[in-house]
Short mmCIF file of C-alpha atoms and ligand atoms in Angstrom, two decimals:
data_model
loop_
_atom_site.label_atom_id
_atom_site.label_comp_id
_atom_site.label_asym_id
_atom_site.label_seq_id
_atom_site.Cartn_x
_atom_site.Cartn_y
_atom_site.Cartn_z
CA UNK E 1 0.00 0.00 0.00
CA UNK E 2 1.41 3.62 -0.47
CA UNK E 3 1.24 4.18 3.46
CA UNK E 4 4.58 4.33 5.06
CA UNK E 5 6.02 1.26 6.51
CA UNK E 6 8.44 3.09 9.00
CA UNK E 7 7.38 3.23 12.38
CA UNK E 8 5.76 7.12 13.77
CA UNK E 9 8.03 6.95 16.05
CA UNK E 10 11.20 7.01 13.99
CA UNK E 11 9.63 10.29 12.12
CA UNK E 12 7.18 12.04 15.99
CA UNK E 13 8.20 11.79 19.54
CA UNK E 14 4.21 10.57 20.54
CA UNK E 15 2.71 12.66 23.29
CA UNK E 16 -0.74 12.16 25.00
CA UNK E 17 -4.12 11.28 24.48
CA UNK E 18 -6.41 13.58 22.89
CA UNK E 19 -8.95 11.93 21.50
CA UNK E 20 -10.54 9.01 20.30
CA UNK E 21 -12.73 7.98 17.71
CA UNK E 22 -14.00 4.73 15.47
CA UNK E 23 -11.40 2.20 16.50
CA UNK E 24 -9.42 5.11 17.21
CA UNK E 25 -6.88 7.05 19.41
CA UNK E 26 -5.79 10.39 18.58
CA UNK E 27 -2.48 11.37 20.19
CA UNK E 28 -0.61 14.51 20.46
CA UNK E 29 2.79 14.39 18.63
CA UNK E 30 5.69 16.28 17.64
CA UNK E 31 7.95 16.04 13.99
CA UNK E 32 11.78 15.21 15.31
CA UNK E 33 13.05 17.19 11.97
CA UNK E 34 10.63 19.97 12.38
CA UNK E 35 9.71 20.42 15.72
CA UNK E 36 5.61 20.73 14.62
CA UNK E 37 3.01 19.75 16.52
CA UNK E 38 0.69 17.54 14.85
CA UNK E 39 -2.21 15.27 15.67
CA UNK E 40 -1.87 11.37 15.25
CA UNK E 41 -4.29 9.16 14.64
CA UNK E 42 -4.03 5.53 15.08
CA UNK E 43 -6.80 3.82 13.69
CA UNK E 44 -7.01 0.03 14.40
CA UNK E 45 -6.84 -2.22 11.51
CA UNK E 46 -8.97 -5.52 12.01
CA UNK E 47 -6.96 -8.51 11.83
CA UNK E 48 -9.50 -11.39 10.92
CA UNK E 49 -12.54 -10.58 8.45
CA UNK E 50 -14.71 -11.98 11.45
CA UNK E 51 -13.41 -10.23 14.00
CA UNK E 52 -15.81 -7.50 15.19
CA UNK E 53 -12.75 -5.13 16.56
CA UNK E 54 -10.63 -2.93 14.39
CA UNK E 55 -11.61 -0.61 11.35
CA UNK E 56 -12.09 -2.35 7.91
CA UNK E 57 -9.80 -1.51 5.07
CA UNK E 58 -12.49 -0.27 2.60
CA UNK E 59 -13.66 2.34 5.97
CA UNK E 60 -10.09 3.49 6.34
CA UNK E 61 -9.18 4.01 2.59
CA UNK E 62 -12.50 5.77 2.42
CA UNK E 63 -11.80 8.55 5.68
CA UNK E 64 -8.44 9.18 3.61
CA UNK E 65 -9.46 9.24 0.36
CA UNK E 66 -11.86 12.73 1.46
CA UNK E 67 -9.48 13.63 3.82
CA UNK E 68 -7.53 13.81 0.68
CA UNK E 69 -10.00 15.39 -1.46
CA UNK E 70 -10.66 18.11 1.10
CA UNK E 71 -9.44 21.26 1.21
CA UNK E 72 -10.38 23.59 3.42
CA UNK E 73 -9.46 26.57 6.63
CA UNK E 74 -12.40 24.80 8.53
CA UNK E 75 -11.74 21.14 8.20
CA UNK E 76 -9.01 19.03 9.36
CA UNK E 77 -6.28 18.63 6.84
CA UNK E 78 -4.25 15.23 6.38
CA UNK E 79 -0.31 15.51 6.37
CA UNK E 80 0.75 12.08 6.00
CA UNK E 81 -0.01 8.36 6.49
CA UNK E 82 1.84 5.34 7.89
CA UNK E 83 0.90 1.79 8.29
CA UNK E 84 2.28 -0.79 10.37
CA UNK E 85 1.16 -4.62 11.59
CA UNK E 86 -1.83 -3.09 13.09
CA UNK E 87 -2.63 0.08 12.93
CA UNK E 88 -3.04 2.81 9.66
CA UNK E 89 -1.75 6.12 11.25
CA UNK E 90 -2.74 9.06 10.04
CA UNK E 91 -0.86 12.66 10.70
CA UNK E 92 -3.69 15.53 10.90
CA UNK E 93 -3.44 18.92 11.65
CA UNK E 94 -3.42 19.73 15.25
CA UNK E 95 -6.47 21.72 16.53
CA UNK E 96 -6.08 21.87 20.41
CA UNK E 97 -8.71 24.76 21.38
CA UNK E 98 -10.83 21.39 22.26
CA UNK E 99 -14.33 20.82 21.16
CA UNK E 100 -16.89 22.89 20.54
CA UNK E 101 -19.07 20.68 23.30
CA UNK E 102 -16.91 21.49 26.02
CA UNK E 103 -17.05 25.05 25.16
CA UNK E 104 -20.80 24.89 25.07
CA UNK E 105 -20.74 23.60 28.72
CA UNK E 106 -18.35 26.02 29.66
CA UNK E 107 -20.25 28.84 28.89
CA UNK E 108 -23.98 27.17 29.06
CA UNK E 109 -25.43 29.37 26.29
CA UNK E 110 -23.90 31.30 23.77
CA UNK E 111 -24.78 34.66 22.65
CA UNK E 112 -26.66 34.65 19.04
CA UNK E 113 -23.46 36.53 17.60
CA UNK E 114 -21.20 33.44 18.64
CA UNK E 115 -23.58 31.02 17.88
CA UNK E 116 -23.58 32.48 14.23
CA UNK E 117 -19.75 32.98 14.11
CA UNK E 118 -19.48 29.24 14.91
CA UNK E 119 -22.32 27.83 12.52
CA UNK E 120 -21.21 30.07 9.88
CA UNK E 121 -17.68 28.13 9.59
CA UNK E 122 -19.40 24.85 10.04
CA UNK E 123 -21.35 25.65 7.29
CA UNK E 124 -18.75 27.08 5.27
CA UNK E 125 -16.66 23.96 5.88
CA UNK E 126 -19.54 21.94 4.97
CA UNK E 127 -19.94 24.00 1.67
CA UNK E 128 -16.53 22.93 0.49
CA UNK E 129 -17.73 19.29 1.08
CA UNK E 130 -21.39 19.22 -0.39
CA UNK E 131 -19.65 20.99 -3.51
CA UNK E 132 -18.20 18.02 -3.78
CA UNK E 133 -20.96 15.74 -2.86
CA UNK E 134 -19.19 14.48 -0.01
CA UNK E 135 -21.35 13.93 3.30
CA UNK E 136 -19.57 13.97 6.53
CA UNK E 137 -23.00 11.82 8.28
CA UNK E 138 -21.74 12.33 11.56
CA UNK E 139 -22.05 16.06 12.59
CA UNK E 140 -22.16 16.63 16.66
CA UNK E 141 -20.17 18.80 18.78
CA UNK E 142 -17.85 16.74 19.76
CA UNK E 143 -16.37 16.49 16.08
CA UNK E 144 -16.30 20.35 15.91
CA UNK E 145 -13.18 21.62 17.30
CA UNK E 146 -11.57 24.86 17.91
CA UNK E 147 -7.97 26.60 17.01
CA UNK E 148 -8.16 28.49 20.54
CA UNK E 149 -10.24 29.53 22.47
CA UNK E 150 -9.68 33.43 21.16
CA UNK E 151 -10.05 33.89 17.34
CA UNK E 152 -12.18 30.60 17.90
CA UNK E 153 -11.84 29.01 14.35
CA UNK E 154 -13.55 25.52 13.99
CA UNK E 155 -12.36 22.51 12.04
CA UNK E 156 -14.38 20.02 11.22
CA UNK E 157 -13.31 16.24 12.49
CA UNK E 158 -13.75 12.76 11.84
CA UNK E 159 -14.68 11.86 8.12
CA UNK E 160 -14.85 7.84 9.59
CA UNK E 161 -18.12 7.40 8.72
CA UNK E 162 -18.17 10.43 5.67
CA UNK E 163 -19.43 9.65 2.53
CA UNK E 164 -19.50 10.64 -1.28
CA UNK E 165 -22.89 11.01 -1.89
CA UNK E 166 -23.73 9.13 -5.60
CA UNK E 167 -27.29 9.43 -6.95
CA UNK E 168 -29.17 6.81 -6.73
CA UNK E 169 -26.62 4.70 -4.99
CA UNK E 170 -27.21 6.91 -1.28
CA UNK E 171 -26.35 4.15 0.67
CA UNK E 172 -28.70 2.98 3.30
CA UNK E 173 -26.55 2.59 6.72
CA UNK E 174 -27.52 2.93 10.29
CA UNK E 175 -24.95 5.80 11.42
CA UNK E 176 -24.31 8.41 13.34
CA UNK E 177 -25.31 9.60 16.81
CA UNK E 178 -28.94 9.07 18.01
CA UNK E 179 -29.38 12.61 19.48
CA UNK E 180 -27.90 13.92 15.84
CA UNK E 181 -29.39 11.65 13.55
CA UNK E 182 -31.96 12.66 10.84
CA UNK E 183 -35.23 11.19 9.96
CA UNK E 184 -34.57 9.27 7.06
CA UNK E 185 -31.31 7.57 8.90
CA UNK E 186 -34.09 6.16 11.79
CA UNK E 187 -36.90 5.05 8.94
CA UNK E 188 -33.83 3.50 6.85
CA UNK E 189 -34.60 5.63 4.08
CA UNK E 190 -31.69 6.95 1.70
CA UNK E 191 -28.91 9.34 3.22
CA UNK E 192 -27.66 12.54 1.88
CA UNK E 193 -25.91 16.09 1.76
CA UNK E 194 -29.06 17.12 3.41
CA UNK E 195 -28.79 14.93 6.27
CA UNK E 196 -25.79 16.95 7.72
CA UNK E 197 -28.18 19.45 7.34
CA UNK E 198 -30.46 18.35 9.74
CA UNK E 199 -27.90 17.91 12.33
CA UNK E 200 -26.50 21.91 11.52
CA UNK E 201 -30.47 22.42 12.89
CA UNK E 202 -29.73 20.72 16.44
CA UNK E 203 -26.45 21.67 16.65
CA UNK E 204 -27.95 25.36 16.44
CA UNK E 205 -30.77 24.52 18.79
CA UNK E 206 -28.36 23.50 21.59
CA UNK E 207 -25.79 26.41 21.00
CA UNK E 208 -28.79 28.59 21.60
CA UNK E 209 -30.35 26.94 24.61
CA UNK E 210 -27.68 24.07 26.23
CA UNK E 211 -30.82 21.91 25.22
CA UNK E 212 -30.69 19.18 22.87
CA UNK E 213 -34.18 19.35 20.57
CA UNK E 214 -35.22 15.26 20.39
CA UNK E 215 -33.15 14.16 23.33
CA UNK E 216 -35.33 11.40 25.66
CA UNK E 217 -34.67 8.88 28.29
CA UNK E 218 -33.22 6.39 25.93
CA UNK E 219 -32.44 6.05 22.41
CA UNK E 220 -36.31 4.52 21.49
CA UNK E 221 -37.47 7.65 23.10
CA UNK E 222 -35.22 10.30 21.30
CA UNK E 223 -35.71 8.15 18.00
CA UNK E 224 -39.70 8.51 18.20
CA UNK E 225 -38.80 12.45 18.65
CA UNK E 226 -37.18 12.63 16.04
CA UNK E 227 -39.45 11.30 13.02
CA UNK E 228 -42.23 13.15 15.20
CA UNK E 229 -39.90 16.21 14.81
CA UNK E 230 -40.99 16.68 17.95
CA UNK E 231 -39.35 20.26 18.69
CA UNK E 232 -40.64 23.26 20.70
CA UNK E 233 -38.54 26.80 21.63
CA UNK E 234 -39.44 26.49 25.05
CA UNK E 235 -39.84 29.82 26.20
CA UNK E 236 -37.53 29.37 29.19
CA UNK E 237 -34.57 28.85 26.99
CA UNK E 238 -35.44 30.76 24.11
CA UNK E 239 -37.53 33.90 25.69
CA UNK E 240 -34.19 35.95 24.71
CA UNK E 241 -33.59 34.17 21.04
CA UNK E 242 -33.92 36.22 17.86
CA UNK E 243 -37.26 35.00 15.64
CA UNK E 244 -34.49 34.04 12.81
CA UNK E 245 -32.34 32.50 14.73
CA UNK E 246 -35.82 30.45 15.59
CA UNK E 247 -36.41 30.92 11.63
CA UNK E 248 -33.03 29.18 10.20
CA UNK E 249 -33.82 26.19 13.26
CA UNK E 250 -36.86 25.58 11.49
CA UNK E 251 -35.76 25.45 8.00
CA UNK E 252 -33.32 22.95 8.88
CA UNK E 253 -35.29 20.69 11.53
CA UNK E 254 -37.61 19.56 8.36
CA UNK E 255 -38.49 15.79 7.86
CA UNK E 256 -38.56 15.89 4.21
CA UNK E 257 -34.90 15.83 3.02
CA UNK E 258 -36.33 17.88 -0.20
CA UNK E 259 -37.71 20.44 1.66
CA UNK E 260 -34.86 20.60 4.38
CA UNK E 261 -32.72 24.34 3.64
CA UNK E 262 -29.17 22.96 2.12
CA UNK E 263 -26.00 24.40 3.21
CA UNK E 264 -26.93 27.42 -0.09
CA UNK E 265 -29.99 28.40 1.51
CA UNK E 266 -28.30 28.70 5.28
CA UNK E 267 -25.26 30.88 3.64
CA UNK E 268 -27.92 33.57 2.40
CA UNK E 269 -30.58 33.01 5.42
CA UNK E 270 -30.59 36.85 7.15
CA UNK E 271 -29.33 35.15 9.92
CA UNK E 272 -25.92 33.77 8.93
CA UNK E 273 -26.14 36.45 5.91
CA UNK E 274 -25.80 39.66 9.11
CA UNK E 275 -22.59 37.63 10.52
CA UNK E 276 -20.69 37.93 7.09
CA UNK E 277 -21.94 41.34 6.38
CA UNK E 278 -20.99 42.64 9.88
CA UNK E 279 -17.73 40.51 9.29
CA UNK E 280 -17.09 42.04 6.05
CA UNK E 281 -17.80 45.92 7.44
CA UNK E 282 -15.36 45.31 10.15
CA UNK E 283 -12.50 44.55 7.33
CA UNK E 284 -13.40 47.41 4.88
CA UNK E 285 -13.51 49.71 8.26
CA UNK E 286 -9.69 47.85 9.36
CA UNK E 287 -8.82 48.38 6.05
CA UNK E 288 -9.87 52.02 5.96
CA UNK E 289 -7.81 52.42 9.36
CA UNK E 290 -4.82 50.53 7.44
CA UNK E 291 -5.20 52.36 4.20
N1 86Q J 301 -12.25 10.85 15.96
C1 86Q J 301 -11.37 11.88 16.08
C2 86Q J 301 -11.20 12.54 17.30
C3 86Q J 301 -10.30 13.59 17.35
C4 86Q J 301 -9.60 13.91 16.17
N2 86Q J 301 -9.83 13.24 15.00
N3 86Q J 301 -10.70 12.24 14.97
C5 86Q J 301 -8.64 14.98 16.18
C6 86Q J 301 -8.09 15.44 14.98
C7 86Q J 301 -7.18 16.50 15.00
C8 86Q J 301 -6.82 17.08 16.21
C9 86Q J 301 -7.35 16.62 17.42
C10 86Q J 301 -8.25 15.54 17.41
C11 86Q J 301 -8.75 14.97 18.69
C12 86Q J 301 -10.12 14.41 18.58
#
């Protein structure tokens, strides 16, 4: 295979833990010729076709072949691969402002103004993707991370269960995380660019209130919530919330995929559309200063 055979360790001095993922552990390392830091991750191969442990082949050459094909300031990039008895390890950029979860707990809610500067990268990060019919099928806090904690620039994460999205041929897998998951993943139903969609809608919701939308007592539960699109804006959490903020929720927390708002519609809604027009008065102002 065209992974390196040498071992990471002759190339990174391997630091700690920071994450983990399918069959995966991400850990902190540093280039010996370089001195970069970079992000490692070792993703388990499985060793006998039965065996239920371990990644297969066909998932891993998948994750790298988009990792590969993407190209973008708000999603991870891949530096290099290596491959060894039993693990493929790949070198990623290193993001270590930690997720975008944590920083949701930290701070409870967010202000609509963050909340927008936040969803406005996802969704220019998911852009890039759906351009290129690629699905990442497994959108969630936890797989949005940030630069620092300042500038706050996200990158999107884990492409182990992306997919390129071919018509006709949407394949029909149960993926993803329950709270996250779209309709049409639940009833079975074919998958697409809009399904990350959905999941931009209750990542929103939660950035806005610390509440998850469908969340239940157990998976059944949030499920049934879910292709009931069971949703309110309970007054308690979103007395203080903007009616398009509550606006671009509801275009994207839609049961039918068709008439779900794609990642287009959510650049132009007025409510992402004031974040890059503020954004872009700022610069011309800077650049006035500069000038
Ligand atoms: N499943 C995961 C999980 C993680 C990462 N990638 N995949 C990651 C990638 C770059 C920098 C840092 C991380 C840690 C979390």
């Amino acid at each position: 295979s065209p992974y390196r055979h040498e071992p990471v360790e002759d190339w990174y001095i391997v630091g700690e833990e920071i994450g983990s993922g399918h069959f995966a552990v991400v850990k902190k390392v540093v280039c010996k010729r370089s001195g970069t830091e970079f992000a490692a991750k070792f993703i388990r191969k499985k060793r006998a076709s039965t065996s239920r442990r371990g990644a297969r082949r066909e998932d891993i050459e998948r994750e790298i072949s988009i990792l590969q094909e993407l190209n973008h300031v708000n999603i991870i990039k891949l530096y290099d691969i290596f491959e060894d008895k039993q693990d493929v390890t790949l070198i990623l950029e290193l993001v270590s402002g930690g997720e975008l979860f944590d920083f949701i707990a930290e701070r409870d809610v967010l202000h609509e103004s963050e909340a927008t500067a936040f969803i406005a990268q996802v969704l220019e990060g998911l852009a890039h993707m759906h351009l290129k019919n690629i699905a990442h099928l497994d959108l969630k806090p936890e797989n949005i991370l940030l630069t620092n904690r300042a500038q706050a620039v996200i990158k999107l994460i884990d492409f182990g269960i992306s997919r390129k999205i071919e018509d006709g041929k949407n394949e029909i897998q149960m993926l993803g995380t329950p709270e996250f998951v779209a309709p049409e993943v639940i009833a079975y139903e074919p998958l697409g660019l809009y399904t990350d969609m959905w999941a931009v809608g209750v990542i929103t919701y939660i950035l806005l209130s610390g509440c998850s939308p469908f969340l239940g007592d157990n998976k059944q539960e949030t499920f049934a919530n879910i292709c009931a699109v069971d949703f309110s804006f309970d007054d308690e959490f979103f007395g203080n919330t903007s009616d398009l903020a509550k606006d671009f929720i509801r275009g994207l927390l839609v049961k039918h995929p068709g008439r779900r708002a794609s990642v287009t519609d959510c650049l132009s809604h007025p409510w992402i559309k004031l974040f890059f027009d503020e954004r872009e008065r700022l610069y011309e102002m800077n650049r006035g200063y500069e000038l």
